[in-house]
PDB file of C-alpha atoms in Angstrom:
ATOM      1  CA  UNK B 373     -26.764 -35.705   9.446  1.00 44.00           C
ATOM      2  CA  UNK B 374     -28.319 -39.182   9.695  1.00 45.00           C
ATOM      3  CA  UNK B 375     -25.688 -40.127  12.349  1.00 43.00           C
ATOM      4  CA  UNK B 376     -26.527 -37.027  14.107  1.00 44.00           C
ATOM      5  CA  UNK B 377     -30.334 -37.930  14.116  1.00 45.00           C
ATOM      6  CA  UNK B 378     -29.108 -41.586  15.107  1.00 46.00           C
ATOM      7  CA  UNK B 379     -27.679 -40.258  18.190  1.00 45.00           C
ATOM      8  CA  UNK B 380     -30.437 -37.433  18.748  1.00 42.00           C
ATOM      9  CA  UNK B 381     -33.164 -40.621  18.427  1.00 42.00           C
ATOM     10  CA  UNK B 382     -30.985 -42.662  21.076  1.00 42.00           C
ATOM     11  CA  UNK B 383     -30.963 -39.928  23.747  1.00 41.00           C
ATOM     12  CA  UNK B 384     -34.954 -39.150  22.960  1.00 44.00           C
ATOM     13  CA  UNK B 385     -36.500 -42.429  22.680  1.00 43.00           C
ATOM     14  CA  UNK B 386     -38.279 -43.640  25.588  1.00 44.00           C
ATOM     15  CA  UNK B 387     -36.264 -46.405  26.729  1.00 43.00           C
ATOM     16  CA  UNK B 388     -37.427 -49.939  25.307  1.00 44.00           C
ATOM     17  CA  UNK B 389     -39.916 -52.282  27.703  1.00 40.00           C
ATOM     18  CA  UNK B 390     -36.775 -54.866  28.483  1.00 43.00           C
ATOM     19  CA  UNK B 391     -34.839 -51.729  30.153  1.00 41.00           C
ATOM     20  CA  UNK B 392     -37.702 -50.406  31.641  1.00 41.00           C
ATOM     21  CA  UNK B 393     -37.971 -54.122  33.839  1.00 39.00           C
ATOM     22  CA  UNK B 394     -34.459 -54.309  34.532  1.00 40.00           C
ATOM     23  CA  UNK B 395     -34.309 -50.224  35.910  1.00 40.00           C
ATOM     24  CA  UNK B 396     -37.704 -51.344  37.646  1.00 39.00           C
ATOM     25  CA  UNK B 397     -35.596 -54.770  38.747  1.00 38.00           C
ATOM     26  CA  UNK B 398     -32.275 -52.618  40.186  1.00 40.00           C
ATOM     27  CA  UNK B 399     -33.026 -50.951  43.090  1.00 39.00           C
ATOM     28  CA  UNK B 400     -33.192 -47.049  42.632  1.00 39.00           C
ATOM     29  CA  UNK B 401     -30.532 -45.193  44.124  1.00 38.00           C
ATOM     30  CA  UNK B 402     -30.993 -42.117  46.209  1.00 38.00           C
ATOM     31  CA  UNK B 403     -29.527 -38.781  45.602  1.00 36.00           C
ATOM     32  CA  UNK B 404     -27.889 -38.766  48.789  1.00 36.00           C
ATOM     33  CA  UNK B 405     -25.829 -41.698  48.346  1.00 38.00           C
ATOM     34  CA  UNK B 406     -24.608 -42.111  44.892  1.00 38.00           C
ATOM     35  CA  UNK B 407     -24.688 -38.183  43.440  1.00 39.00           C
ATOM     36  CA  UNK B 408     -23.544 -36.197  46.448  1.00 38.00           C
ATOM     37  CA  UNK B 409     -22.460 -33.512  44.198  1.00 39.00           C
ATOM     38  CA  UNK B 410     -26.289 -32.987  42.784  1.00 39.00           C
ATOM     39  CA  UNK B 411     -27.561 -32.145  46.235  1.00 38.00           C
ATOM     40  CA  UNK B 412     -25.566 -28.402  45.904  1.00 40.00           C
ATOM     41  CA  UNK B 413     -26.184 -28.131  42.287  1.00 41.00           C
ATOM     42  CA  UNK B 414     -29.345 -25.398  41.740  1.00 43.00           C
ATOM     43  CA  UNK B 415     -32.236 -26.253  39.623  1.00 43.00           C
ATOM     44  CA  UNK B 416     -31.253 -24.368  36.692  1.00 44.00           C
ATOM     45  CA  UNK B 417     -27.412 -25.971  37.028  1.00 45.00           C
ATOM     46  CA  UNK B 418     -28.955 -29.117  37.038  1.00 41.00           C
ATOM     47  CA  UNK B 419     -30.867 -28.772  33.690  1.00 43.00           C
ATOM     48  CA  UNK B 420     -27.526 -26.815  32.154  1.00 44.00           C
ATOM     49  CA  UNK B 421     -25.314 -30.182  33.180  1.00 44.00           C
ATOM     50  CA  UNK B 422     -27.672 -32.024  31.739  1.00 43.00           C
ATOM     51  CA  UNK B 423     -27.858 -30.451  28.380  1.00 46.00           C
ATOM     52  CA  UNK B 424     -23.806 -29.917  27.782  1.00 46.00           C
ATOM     53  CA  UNK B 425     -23.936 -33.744  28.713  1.00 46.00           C
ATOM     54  CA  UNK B 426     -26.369 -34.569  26.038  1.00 48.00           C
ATOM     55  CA  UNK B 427     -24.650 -32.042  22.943  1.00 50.00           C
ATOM     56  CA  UNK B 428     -21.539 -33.823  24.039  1.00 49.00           C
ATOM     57  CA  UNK B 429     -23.045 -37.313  23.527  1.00 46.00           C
ATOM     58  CA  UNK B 430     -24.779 -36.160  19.941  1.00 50.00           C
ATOM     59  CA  UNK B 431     -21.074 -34.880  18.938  1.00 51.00           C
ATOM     60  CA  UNK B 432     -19.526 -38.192  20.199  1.00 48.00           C
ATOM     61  CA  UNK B 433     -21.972 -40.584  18.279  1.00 48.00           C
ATOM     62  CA  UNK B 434     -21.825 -38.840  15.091  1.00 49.00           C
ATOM     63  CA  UNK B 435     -17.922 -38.856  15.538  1.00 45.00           C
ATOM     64  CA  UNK B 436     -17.901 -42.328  16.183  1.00 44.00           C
ATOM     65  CA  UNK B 437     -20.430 -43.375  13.636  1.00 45.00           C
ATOM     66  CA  UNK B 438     -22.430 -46.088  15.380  1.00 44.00           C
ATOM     67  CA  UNK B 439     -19.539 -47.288  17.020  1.00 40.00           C
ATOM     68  CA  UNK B 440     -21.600 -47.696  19.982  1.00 42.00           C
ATOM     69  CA  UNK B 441     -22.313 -51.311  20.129  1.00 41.00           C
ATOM     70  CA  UNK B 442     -20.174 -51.521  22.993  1.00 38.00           C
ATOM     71  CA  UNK B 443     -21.989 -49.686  25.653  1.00 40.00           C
ATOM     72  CA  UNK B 444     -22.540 -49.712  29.187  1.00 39.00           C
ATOM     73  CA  UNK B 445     -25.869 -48.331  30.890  1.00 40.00           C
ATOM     74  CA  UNK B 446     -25.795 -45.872  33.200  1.00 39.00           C
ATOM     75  CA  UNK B 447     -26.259 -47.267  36.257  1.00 40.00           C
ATOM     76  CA  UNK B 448     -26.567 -44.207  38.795  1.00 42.00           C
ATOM     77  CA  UNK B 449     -30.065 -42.282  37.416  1.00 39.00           C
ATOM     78  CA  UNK B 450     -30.184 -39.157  38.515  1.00 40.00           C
ATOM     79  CA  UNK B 451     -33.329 -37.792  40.295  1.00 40.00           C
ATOM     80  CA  UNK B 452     -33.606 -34.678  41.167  1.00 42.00           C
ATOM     81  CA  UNK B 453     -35.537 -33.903  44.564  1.00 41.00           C
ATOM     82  CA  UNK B 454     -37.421 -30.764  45.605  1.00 42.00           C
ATOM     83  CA  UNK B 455     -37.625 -30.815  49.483  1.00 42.00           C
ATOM     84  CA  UNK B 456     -34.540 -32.960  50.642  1.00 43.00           C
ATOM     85  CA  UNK B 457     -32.123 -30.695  48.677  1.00 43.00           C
ATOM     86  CA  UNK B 458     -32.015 -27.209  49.791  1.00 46.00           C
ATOM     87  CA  UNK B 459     -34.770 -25.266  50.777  1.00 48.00           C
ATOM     88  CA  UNK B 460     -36.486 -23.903  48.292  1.00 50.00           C
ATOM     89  CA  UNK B 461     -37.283 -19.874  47.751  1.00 49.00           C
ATOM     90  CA  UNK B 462     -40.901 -19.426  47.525  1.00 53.00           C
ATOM     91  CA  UNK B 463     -42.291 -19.379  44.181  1.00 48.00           C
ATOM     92  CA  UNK B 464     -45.754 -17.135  43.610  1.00 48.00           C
ATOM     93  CA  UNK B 465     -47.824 -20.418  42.450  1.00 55.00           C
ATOM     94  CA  UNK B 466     -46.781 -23.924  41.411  1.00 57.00           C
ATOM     95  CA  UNK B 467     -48.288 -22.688  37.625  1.00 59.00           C
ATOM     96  CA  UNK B 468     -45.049 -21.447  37.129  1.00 66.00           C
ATOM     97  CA  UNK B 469     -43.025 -24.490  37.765  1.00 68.00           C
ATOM     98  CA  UNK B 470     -45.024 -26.789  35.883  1.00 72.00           C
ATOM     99  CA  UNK B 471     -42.688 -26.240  32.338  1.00 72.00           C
ATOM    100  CA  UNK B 472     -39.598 -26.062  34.832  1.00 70.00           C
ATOM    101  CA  UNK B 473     -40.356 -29.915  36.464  1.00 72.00           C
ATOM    102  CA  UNK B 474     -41.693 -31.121  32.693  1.00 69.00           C
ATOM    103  CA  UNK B 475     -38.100 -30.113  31.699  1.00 70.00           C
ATOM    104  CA  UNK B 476     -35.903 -31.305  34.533  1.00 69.00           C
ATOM    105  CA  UNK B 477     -38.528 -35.173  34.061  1.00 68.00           C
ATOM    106  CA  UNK B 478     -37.605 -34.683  30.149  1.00 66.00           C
ATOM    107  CA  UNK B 479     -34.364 -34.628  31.163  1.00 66.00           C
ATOM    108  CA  UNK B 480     -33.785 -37.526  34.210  1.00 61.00           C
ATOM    109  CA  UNK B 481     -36.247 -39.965  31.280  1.00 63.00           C
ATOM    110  CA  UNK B 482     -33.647 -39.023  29.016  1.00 58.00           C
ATOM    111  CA  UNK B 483     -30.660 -39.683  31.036  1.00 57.00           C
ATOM    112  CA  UNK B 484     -31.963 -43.166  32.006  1.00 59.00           C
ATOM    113  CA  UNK B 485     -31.222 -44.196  28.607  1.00 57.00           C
ATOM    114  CA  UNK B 486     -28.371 -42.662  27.946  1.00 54.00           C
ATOM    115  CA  UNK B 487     -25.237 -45.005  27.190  1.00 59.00           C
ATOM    116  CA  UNK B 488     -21.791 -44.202  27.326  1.00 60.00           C
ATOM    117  CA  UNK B 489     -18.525 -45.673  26.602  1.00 63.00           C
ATOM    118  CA  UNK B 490     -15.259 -45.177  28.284  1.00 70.00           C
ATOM    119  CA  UNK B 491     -12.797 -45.331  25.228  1.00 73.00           C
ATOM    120  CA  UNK B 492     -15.005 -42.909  23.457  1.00 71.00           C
ATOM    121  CA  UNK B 493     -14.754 -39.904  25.872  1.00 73.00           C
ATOM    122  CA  UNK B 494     -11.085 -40.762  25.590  1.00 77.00           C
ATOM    123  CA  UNK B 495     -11.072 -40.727  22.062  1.00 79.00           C
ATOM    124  CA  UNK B 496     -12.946 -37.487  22.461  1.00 79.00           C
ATOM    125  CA  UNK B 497     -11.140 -36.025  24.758  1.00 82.00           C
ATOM    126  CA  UNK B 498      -8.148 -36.777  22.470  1.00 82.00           C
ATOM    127  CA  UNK B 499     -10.114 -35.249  19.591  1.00 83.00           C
ATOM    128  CA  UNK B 500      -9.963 -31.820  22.047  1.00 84.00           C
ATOM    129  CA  UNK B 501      -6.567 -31.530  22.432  1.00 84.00           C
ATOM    130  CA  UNK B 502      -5.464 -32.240  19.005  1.00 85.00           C
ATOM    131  CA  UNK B 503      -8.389 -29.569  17.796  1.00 85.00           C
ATOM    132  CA  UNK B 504      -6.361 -27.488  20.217  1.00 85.00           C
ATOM    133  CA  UNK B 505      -2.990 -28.136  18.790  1.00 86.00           C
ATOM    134  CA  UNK B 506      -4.688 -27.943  15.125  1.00 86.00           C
ATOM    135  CA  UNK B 507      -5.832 -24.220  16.724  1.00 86.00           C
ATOM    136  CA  UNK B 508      -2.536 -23.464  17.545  1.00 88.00           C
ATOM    137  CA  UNK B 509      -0.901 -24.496  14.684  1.00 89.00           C
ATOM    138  CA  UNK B 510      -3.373 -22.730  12.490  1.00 89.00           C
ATOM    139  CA  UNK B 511      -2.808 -19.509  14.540  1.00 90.00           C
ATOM    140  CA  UNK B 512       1.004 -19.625  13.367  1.00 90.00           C
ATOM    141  CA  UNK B 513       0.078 -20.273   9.884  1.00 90.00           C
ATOM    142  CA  UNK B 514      -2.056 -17.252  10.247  1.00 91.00           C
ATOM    143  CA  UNK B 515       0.570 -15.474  11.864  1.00 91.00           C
ATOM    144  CA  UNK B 516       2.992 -16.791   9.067  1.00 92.00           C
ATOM    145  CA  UNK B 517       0.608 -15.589   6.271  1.00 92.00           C
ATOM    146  CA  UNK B 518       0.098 -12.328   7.838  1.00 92.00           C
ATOM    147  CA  UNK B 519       3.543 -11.574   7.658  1.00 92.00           C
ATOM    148  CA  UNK B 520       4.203 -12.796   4.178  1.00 92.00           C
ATOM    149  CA  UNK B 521       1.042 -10.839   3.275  1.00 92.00           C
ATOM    150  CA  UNK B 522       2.422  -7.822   4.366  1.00 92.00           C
ATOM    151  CA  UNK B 523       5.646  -8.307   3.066  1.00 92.00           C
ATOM    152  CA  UNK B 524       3.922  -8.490  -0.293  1.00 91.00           C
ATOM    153  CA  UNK B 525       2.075  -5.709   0.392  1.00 92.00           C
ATOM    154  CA  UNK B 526       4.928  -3.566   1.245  1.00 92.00           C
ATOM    155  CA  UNK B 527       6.731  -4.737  -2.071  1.00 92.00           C
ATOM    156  CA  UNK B 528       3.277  -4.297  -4.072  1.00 92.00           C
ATOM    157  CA  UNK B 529       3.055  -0.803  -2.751  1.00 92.00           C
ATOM    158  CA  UNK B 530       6.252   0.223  -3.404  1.00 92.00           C
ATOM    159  CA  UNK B 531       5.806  -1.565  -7.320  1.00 92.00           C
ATOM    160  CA  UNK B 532       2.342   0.630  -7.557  1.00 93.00           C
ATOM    161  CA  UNK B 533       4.264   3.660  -6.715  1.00 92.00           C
ATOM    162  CA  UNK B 534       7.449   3.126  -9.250  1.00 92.00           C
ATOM    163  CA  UNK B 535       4.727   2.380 -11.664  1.00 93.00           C
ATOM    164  CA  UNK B 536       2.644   5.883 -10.810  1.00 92.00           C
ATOM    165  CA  UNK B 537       5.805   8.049 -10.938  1.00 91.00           C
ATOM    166  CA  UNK B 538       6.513   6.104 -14.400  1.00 91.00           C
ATOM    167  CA  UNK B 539       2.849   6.365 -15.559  1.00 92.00           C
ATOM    168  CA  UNK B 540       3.212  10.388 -14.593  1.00 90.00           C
ATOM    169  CA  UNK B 541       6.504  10.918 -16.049  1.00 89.00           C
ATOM    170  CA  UNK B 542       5.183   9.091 -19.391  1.00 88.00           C
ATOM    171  CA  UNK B 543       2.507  11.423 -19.577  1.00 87.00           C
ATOM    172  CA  UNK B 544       4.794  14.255 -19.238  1.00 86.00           C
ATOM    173  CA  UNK B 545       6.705  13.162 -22.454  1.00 85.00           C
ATOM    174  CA  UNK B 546       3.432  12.385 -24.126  1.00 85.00           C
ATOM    175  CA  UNK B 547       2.316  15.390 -23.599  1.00 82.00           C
ATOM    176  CA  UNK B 548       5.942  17.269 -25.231  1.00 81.00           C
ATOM    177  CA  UNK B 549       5.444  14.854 -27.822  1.00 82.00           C
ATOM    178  CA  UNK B 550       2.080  15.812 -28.594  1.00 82.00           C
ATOM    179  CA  UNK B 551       3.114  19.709 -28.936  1.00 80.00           C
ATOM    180  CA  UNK B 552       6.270  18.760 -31.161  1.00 80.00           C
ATOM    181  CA  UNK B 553       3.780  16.642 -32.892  1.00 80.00           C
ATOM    182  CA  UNK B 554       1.971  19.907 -33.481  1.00 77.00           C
ATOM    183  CA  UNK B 555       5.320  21.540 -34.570  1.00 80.00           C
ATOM    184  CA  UNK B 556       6.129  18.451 -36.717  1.00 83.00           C
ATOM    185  CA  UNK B 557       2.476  18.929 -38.333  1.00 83.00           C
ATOM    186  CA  UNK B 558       2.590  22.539 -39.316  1.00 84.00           C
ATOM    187  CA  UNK B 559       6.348  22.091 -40.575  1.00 85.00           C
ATOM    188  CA  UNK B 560       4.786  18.928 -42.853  1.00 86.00           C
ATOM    189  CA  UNK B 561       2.562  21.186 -44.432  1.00 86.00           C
ATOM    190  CA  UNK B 562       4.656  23.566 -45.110  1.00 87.00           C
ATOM    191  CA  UNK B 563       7.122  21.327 -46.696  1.00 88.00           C
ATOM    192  CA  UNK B 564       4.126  20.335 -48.656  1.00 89.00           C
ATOM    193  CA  UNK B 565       3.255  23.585 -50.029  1.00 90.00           C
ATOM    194  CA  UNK B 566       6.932  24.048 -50.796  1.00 89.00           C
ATOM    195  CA  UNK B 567       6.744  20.749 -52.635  1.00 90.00           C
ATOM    196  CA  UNK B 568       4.037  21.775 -54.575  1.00 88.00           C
ATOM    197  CA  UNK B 569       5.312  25.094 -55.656  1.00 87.00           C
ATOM    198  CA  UNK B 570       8.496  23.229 -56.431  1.00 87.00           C
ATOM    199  CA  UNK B 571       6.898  20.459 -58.807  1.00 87.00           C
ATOM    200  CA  UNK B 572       5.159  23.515 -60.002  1.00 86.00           C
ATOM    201  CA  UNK B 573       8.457  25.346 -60.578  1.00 85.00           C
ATOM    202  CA  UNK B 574       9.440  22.488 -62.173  1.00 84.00           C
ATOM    203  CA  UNK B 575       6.955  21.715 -64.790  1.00 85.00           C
ATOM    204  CA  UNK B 576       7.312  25.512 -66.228  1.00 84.00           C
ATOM    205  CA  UNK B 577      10.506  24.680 -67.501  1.00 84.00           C
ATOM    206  CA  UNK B 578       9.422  21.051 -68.779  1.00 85.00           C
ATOM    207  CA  UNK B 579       6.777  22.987 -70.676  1.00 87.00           C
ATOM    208  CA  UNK B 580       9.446  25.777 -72.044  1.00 86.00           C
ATOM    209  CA  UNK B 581      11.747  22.889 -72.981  1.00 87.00           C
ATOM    210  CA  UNK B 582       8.754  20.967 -74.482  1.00 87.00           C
ATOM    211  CA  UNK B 583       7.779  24.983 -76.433  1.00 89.00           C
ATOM    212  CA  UNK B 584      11.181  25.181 -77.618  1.00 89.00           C
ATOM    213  CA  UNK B 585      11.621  21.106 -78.819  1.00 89.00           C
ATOM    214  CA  UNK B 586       8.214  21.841 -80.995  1.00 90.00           C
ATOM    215  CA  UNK B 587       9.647  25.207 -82.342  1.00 89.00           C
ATOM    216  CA  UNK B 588      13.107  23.432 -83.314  1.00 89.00           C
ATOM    217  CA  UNK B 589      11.132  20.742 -85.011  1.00 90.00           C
ATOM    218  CA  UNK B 590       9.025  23.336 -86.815  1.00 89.00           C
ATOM    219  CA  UNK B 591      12.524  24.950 -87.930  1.00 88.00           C
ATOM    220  CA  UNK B 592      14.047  22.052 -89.040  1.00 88.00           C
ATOM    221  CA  UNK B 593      11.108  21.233 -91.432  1.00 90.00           C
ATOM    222  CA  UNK B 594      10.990  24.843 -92.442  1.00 89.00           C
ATOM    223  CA  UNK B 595      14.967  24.524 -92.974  1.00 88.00           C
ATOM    224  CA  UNK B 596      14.467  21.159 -94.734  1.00 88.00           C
ATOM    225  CA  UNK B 597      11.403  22.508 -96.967  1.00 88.00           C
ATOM    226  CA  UNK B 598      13.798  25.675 -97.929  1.00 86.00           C
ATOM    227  CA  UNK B 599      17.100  23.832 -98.684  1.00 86.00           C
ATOM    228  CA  UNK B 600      14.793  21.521-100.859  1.00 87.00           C
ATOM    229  CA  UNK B 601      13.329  24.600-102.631  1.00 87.00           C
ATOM    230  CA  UNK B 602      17.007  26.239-102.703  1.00 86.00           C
ATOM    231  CA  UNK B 603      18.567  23.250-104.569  1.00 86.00           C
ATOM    232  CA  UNK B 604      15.335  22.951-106.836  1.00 87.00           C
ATOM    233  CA  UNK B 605      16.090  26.700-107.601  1.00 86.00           C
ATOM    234  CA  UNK B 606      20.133  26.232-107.953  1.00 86.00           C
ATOM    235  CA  UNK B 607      19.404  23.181-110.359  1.00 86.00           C
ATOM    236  CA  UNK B 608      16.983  24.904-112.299  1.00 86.00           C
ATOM    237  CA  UNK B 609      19.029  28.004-112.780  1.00 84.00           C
ATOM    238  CA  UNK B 610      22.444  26.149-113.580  1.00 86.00           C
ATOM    239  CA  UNK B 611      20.663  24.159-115.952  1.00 84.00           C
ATOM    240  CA  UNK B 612      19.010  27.186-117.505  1.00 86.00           C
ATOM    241  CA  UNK B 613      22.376  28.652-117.656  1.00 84.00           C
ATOM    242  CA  UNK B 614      23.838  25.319-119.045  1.00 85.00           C
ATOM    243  CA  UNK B 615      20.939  25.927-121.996  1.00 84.00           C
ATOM    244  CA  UNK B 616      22.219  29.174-122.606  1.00 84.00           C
ATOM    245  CA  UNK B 617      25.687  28.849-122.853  1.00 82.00           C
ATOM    246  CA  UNK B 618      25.017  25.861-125.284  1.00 81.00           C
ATOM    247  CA  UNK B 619      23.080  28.118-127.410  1.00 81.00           C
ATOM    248  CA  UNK B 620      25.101  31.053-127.492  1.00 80.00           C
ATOM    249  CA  UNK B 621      28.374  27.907-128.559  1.00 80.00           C
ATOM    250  CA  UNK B 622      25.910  26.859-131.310  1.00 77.00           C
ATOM    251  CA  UNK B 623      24.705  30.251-132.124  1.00 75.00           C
ATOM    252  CA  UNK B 624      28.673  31.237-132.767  1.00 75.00           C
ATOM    253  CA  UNK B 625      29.445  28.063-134.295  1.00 73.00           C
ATOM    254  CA  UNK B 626      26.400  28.571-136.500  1.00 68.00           C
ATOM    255  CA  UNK B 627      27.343  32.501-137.540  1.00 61.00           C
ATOM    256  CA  UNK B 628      30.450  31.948-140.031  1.00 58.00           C
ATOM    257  CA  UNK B 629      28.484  29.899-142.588  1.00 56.00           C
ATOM    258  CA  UNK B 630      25.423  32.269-142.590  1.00 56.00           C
ATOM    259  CA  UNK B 631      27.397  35.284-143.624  1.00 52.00           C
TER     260      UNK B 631
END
């Protein structure tokens, strides 16, 4: 931006008081002799030259960047001439051309000052063409990318779809395996209530078996308590017998010697 405004300032300015004696110095030249081409240029050509020439001089000295300590002034000033051009159209009042002739004096004050150098509008021109080969080379990258782009887009497409006919068959099988799931759920709790009847099945005879330990226990102490009192009873009455038959020897042994 500043070397824009450099070159922006160099084409505005007013040119400085050392120019202005040497333009005042060099004898002016007409428009006849030294811009023939001007005479058949219109008014409003005139001021449209004029500004391209300018924008092109603001894009060549920020290009440059104040490489334009080698200049050479313009030596042919343009002026442009009312009457000795063409004849004019009639206008409806000279209040009307007033902004029209402040323009085109803007212009011919500017382009007194205006300094150009060879080698630059080479360089410049230069600068065109290889724009233009950087525009052509860019439009076959484009080109280039556009194709690869759809290639991948045809390949992409063609993924999206294998994955939607995967993603629909998926759902398919989820939703078989959802209703076996149902299947699979009911048949669980049946099993379950079959378990439970089973375990329940099962503890009956634990609890017979457990009935029928605790009765055999209760019989063996009954047996135990009753062979005791048997063998209490056999001892008792064997020895009771054992008395008697001693008695009944001592009784007979006794029985002689009393008589």
């Amino acid at each position: 931006m500043d070397k824009e405004e450099e070159g922006q300032r160099e084409v505005d300015l007013p040119p400085k008081p050392k120019k202005r004696a040497k333009t005042k110095a060099s004898p002016s030249p007409s428009l006849s002799s030294e811009s023939p081409t001007l005479l058949s240029l219109s008014q409003g050509d005139f001021i449209c030259t004029i500004t391209k020439e300018g924008s092109i001089l603001e894009d060549e000295t920020e290009a440059i960047g104040g490489a334009s300590d080698i200049e050479i002034k313009i030596s042919e000033v343009l002026v442009l001439t009312t009457s000795e051009a063409e004849p004019q159209p009639n206008f409806p009042s000279n209040a009307n051309l007033e902004p029209e002739i402040y323009a085109v004096r803007h212009c011919a004050t500017a382009l007194r000052v205006v300094k150009y150098d060879k080698e630059t509008f080479n360089r410049f021109e230069g600068f065109l063409s290889d724009l233009k080969h950087s525009g052509v080379e860019v439009l076959q990258h484009e080109f280039e990318v556009k194709a690869l782009y759809r290639t991948y887009l045809a390949s992409s497409e063609e993924t999206f779809a294998q994955l939607q006919s995967l993603i629909r068959s998926y759902d398919d099988r989820k939703a078989s395996l959802l209703s076996y799931q149902g299947g699979i759920k009911n048949e669980d709790s049946a099993y379950s209530v079959e378990i439970k009847a089973a375990e329940e099945e099962r503890e009956r005879p634990d609890i017979y078996i457990h009935q029928l330990k605790t009765k055999q226990d209760q019989k063996r102490v009954e047996a135990r308590n009753k062979s005791q009192e048997f063998e209490m009873f056999c001892f008792f009455k064997i020895r009771l017998q054992v008395d008697q038959s001693k008695n009944k020897i001592n009784f007979s042994l006794y029985l002689p010697y009393t008589f």
